[in-house]
Coordinates of C-alpha atoms and ligand atoms in Angstrom, one line a residue:
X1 CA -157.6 16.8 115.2
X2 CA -159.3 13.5 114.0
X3 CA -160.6 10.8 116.3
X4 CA -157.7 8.7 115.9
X5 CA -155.5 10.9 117.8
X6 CA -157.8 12.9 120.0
X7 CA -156.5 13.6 123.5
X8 CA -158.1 14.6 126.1
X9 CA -157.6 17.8 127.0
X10 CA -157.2 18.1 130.4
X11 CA -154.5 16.0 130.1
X12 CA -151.4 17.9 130.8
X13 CA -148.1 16.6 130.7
X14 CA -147.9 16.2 134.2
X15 CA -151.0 13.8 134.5
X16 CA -149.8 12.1 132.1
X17 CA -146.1 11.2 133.5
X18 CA -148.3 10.3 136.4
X19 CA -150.6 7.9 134.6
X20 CA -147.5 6.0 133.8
X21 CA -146.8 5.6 137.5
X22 CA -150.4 4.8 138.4
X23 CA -150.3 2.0 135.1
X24 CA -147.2 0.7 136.4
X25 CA -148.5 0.1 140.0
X26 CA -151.7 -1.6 138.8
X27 CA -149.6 -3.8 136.3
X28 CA -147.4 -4.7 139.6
X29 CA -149.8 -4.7 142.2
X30 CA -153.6 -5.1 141.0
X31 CA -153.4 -7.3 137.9
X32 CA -151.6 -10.1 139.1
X33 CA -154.3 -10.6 142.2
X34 CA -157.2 -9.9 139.7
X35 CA -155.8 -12.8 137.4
X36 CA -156.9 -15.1 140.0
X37 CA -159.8 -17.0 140.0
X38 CA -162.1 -14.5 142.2
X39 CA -164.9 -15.7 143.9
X40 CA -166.1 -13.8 146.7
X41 CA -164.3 -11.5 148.7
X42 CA -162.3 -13.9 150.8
X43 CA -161.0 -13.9 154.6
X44 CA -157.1 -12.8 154.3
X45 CA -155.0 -12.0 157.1
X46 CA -153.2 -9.1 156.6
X47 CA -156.3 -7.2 156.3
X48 CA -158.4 -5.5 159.2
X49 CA -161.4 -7.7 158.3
X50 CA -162.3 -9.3 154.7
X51 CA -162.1 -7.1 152.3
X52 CA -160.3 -8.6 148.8
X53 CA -157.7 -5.7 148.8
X54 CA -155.3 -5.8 151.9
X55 CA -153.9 -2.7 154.3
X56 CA -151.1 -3.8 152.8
X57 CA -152.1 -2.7 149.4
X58 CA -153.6 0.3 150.7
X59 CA -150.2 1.0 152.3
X60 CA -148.7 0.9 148.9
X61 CA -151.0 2.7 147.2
X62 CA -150.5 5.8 149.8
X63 CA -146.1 5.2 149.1
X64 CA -146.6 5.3 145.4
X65 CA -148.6 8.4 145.5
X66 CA -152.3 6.9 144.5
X67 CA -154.4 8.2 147.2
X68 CA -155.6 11.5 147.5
X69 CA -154.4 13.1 143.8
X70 CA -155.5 15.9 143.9
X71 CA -155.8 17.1 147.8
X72 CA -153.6 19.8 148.7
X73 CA -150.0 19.0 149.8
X74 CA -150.3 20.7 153.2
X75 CA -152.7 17.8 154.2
X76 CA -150.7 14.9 152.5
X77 CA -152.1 15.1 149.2
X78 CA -150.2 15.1 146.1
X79 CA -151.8 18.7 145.8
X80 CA -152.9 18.5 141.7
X81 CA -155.9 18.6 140.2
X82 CA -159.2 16.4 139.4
X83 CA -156.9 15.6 136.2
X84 CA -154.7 13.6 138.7
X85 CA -157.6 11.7 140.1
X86 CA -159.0 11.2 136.4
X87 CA -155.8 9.5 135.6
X88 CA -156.1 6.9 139.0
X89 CA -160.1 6.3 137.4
X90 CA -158.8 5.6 134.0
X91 CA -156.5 2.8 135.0
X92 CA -158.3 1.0 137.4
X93 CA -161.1 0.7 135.0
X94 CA -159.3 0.0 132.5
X95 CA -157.8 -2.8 134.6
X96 CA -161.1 -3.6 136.3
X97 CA -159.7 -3.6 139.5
X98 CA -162.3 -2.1 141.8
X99 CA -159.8 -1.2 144.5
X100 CA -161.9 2.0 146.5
X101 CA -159.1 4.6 145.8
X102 CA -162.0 6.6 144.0
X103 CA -164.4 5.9 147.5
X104 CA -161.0 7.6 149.5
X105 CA -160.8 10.8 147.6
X106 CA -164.6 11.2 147.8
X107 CA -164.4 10.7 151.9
X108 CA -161.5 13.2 151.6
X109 CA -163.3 15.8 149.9
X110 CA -166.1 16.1 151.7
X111 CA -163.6 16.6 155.1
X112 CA -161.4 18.8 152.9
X113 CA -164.8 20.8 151.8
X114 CA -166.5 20.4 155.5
X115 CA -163.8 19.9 157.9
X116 CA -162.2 22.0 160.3
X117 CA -158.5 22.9 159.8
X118 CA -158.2 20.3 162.8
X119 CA -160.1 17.9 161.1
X120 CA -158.0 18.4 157.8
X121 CA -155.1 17.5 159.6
X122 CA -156.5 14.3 161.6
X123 CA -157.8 12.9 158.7
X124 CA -156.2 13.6 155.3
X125 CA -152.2 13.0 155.9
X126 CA -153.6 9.4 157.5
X127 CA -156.1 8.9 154.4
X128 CA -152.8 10.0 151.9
X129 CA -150.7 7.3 153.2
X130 CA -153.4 4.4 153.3
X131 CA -153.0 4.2 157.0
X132 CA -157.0 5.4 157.3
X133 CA -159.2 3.9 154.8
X134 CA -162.5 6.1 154.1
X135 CA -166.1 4.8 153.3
X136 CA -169.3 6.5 152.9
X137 CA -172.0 5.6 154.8
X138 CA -175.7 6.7 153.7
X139 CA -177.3 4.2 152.4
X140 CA -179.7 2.0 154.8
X141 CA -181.7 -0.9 153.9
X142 CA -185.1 1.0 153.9
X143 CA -183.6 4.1 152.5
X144 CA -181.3 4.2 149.5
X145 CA -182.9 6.7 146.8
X146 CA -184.9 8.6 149.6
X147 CA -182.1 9.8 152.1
X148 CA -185.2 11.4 154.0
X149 CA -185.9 7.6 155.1
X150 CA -182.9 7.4 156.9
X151 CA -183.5 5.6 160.6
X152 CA -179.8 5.8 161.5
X153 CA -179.5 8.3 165.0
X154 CA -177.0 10.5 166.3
X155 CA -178.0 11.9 169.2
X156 CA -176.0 14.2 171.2
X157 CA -174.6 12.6 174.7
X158 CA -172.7 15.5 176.3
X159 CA -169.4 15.1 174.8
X160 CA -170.6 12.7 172.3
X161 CA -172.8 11.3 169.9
X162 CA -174.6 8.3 170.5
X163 CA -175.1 6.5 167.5
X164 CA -177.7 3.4 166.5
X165 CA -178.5 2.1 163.0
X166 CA -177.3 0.4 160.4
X167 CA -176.0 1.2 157.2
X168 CA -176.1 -1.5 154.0
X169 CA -174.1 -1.7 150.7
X170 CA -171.0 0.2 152.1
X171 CA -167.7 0.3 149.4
X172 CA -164.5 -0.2 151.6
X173 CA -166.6 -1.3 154.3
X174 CA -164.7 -4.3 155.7
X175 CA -161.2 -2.1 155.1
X176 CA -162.6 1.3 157.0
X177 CA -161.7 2.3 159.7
X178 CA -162.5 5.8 159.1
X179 CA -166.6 6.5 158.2
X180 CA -168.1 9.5 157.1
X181 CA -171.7 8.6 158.2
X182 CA -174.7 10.3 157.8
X183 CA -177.3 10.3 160.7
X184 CA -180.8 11.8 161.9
X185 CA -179.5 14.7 164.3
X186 CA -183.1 15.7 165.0
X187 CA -185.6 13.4 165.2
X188 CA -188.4 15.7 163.8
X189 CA -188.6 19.0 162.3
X190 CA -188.2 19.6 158.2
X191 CA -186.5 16.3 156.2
X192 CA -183.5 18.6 154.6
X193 CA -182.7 20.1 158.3
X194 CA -182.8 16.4 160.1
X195 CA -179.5 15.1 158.7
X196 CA -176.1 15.2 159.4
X197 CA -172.4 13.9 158.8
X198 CA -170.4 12.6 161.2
X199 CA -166.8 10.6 160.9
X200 CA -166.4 7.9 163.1
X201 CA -162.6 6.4 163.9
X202 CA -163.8 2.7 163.9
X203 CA -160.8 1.1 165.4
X204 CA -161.9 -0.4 168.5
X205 CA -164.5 1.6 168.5
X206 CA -167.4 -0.2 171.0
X207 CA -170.6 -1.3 169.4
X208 CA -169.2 -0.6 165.6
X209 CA -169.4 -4.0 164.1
X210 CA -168.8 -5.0 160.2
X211 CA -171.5 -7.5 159.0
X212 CA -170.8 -10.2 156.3
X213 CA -168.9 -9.2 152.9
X214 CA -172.3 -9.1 150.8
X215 CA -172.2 -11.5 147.6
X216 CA -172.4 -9.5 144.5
X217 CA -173.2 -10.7 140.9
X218 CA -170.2 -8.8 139.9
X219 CA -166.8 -6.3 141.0
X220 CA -166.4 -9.4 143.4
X221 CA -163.0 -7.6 144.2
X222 CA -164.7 -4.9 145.4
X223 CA -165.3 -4.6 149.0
X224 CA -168.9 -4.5 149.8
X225 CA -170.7 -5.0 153.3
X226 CA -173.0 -4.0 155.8
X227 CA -172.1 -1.9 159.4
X228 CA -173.9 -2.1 162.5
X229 CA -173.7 0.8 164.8
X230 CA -175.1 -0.3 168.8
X231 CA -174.4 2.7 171.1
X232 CA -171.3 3.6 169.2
X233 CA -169.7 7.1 170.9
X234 CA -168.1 9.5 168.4
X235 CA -167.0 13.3 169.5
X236 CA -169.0 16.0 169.0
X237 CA -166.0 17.5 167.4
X238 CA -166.0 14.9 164.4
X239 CA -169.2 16.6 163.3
X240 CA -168.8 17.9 159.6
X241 CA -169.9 21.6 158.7
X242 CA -170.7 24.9 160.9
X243 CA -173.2 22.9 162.3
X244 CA -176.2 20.6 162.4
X245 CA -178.6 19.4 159.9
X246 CA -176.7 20.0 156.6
X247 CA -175.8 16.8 155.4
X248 CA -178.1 16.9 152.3
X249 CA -176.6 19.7 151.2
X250 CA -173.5 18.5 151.6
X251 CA -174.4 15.6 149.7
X252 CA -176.1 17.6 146.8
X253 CA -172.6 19.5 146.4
X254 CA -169.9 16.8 146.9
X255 CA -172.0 14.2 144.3
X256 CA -170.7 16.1 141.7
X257 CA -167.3 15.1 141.9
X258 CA -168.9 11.1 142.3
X259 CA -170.7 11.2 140.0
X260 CA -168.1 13.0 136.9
X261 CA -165.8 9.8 138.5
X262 CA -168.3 7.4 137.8
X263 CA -169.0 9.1 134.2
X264 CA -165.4 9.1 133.6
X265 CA -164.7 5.2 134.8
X266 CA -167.8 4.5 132.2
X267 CA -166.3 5.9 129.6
X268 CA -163.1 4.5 129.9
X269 CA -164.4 0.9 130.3
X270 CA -166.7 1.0 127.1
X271 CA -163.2 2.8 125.5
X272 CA -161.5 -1.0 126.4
X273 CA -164.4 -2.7 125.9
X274 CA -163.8 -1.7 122.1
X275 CA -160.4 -2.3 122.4
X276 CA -160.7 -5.7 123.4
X277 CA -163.6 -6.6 120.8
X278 CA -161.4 -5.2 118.4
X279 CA -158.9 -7.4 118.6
X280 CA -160.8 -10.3 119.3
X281 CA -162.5 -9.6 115.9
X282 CA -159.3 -9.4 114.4
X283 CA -157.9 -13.0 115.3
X284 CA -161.1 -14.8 115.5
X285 CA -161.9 -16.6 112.1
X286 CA -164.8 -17.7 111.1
X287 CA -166.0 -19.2 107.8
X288 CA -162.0 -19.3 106.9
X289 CA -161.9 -15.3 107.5
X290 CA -161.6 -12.8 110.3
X291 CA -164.5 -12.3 112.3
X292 CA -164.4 -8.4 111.2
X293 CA -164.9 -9.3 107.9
X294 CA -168.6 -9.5 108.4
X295 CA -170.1 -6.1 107.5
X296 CA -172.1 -6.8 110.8
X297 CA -169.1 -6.9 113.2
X298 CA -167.8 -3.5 111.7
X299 CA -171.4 -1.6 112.0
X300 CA -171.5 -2.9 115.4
X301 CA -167.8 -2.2 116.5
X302 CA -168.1 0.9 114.3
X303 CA -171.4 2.2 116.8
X304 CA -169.5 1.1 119.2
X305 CA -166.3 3.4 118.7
X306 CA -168.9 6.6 117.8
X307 CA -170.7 6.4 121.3
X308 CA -167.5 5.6 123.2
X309 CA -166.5 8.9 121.6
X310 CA -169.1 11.0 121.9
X311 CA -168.9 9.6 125.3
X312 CA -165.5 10.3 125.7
X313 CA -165.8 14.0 124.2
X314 CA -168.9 14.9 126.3
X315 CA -166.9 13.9 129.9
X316 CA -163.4 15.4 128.8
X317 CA -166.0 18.8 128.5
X318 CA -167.4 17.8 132.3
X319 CA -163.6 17.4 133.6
X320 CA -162.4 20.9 132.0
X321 CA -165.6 22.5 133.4
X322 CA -165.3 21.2 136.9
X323 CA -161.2 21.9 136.6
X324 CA -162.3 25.4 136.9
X325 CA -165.1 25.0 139.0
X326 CA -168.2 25.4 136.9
X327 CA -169.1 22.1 136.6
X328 CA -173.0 21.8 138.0
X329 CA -175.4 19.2 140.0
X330 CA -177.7 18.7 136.4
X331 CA -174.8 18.3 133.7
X332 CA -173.0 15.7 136.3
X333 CA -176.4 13.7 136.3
X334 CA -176.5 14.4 133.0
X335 CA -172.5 12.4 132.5
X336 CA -173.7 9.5 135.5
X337 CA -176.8 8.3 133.8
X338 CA -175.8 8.9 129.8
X339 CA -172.5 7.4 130.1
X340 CA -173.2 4.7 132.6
X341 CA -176.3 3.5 130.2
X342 CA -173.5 3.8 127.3
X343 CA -171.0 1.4 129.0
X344 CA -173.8 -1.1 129.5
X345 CA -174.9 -0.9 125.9
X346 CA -171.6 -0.9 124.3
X347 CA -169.9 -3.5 126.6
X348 CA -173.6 -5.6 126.1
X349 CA -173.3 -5.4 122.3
X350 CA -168.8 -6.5 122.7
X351 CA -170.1 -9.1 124.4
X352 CA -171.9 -10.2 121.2
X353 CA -169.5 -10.0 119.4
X354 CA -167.5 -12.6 121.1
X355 CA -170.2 -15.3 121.2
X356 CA -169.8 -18.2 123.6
X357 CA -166.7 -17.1 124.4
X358 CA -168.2 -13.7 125.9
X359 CA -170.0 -15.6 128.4
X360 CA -166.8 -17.1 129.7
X361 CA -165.3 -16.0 132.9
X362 CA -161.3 -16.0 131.5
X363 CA -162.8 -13.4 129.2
X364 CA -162.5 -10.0 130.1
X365 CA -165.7 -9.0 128.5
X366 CA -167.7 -11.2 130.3
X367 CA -166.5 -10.7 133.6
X368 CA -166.8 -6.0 132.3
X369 CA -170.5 -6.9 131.9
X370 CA -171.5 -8.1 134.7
X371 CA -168.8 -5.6 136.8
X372 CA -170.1 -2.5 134.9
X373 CA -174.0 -3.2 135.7
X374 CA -174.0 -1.4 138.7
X375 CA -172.8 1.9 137.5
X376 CA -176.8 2.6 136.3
X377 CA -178.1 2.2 140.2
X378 CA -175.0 3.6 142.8
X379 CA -174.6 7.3 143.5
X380 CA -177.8 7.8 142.7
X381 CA -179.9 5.6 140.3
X382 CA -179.8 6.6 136.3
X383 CA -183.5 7.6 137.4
X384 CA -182.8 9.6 139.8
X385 CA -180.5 11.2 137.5
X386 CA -183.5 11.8 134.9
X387 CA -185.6 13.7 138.1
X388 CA -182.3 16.0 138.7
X389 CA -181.8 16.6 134.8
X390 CA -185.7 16.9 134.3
X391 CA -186.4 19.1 136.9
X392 CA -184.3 21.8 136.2
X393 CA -186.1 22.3 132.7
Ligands
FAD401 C1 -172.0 -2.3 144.8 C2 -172.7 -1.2 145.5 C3 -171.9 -0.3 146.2 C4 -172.5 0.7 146.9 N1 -171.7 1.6 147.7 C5 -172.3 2.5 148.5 C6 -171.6 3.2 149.4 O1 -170.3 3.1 149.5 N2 -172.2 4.0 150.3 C7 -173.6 4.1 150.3 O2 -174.1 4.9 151.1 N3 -174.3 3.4 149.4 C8 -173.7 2.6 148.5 N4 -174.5 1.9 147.6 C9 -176.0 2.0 147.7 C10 -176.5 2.7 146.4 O3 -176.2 4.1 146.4 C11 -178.0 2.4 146.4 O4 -178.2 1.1 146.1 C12 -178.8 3.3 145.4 O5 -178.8 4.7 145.8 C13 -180.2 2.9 145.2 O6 -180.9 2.7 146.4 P1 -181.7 1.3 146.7 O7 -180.7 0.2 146.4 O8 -182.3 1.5 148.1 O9 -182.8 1.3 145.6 P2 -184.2 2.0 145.7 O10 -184.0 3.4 146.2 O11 -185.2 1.2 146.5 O12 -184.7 2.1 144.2 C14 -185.4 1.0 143.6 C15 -185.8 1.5 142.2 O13 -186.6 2.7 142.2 C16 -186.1 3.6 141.3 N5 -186.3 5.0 141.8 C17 -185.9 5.5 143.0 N6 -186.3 6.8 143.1 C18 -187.0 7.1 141.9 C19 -187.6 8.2 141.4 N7 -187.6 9.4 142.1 N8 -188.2 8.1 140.2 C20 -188.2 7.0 139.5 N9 -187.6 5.9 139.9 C21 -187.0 5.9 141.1 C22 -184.6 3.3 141.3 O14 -184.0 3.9 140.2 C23 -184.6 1.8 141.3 O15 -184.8 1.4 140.0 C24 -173.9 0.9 146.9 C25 -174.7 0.0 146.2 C26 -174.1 -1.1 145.5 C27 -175.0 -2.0 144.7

């Protein structure tokens, strides 16, 4: 097989016929609300608060079968595999449509991994159809690398929790209204023991509040904001796990599957990224010739193409490896900070390519490199990474 025809080979034919669905519903759907001049995330009235991407669009997503790939059908799922879900990552970034689908399955898993058959069926049927969107909760504005700083309570109230805190920089978090939170269920006693997850239903809920959509430098499709919890009551029964105090472990196992996601969305950015530059070099003339011509622009495009691959070869091997569940927590930091650091470099160097015209907004490019600069600090900083992948020399 050469490189001009490599697939990937967890493709089946399946995920493929259902990547030509997924295409065809962000062609229809996405693209044409990305295509507008995007700003911040803007008030709209269909949605539940301010997020860019309506209910609305959520509700289609569930019809058309986007949401929750590769969750078993006897919870609403589409019941295939992470080769589903890869397929939903590849077109939205291709698309650059930061739309939280990926946020939704990673909610679901951990209740699907956690939950109580009771839970399963709350949750996931609700999550499936768009009705319930999902966001994570962790991260606080004292505490995003070290979870042990976490000030955010949940402290038992006979039938409830009783939850205070605030949580910062949360993905879907103007579109929730179903949050997987994690909270200090002891207030002292060993850091690792201290933390749990609980899900809070947020419609309605009394003392949940959503705080301003935060103003990004980039993904300003993405919904982004901060959530206030002020004596908010959730049942003891929406606990996740056997029982307190396990939330880090929890964390530790799910991230995998975040972070392959992330890996995967890298790769297939910095795969369009070459695409695009391509192209660009292709029609663009300068001094009376195309721009790839220059024996510059093809060692640059041609680096390009190699790392994408490498890329590309080295998370099609994470994909097949968690498939059969054997992918583990070091090789998925190993795919998060690698690939992520790729993206940057790649997209960085396609934005050369295109001079001024790479700094322009109506460029795609330009609008990929300042989207994909987050990837190297969420789910766990690129540095963090290095500590997982280092310590387990
Ligand atoms: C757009 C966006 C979306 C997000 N979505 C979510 C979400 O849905 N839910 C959620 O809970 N959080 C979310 N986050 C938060 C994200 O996970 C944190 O920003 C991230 O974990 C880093 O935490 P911090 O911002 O507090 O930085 P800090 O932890 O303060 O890190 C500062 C610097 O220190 C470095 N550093 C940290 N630890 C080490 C170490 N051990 N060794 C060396 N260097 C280190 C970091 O790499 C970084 O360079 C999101 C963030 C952004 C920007």
């Amino acid at each position: 097989m050469t490189m001009a025809n490599y697939e990937s080979p967890w493709k089946t034919e399946d995920a493929r016929i259902f990547q030509r669905t997924v295409r065809s519903f962000v062609e229809t759907e996405l693209a044409p609300q990305l295509a507008e001049p995007s700003g911040q995330p803007r008030p709209d009235a269909d949605t539940r608060n301010s997020g860019f991407w309506t209910a609305a669009t959520w509700a289609k997503a569930g019809e058309a079968g986007l949401l929750l790939p590769d969750v078993p059908d006897q919870y609403g799922g589409a019941g295939g595999t992470f080769a589903h879900e890869a397929v939903v990552i590849e077109e939205l970034s291709r698309a650059g449509a930061h739309i939280g689908f990926g946020i939704q399955s990673i909610v679901a898993h951990y209740i699907l991994s956690y939950g109580t058959e009771a839970q399963k069926q709350r949750w996931l049927p609700r999550m499936a159809s768009g009705e319930l969107v999902g966001a994570i909760g962790m991260t606080e504005p004292d505490a995003g690398s070290d979870l042990h700083a976490i000030r955010t309570t949940a402290r038992k109230d006979g039938e409830h929790y009783l939850i205070n805190g605030a949580k910062t920089f949360i993905s879907n978090g103007a579109n929730a209204n179903l949050v997987c939170l994690v909270a200090r269920t002891a207030p002292d006693g060993p850091p690792a023991r201290a933390l749990s997850m609980v899900m809070l239903e947020t419609e309605g809920l009394a003392g949940y509040r959503v705080g301003r959509p935060l103003h990004k430098i980039g993904r300003h499709d993405q919904d982004t904001c901060e959530l206030f919890f002020d004596g908010v009551r959730t049942p003891v029964g929406f606990l996740l796990g056997a029982g307190e105090g396990r939330a880090l472990f929890q964390i530790m196992d799910q991230l995998r599957y975040e972070r392959l996601s992330i890996g995967l969305s890298a790769v297939a950015s910095a795969e369009h990224a070459v695409e695009l530059t391509t192209q660009h070099a292709k029609e663009r003339k300068i001094f009376g010739k195309p721009l790839l011509d220059l024996q510059n622009t093809r060692f640059r495009l041609a680096e390009c193409k190699t790392e994408a691959h490498i890329g590309r070869v080295f998370i099609d091997n994470c994909i097949e490896q968690f498939i059969s569940g054997r992918l583990d927590a070091v090789t998925a930091a190993m795919a998060k900070y690698w690939l992520t650091d790729c993206e940057c470099r790649i997209i960085d160097q396609c934005v050369q390519l295109h001079g001024g015209y790479g700094y322009m907004q109506e460029f795609p490019i330009a609008r990929m490199w300042v989207d994909s600069r987050v990837q190297r600090i969420y789910a766990g900083s690129n540095e963090v990474m290095k500590e997982i992948v280092g310590s387990a020399l």
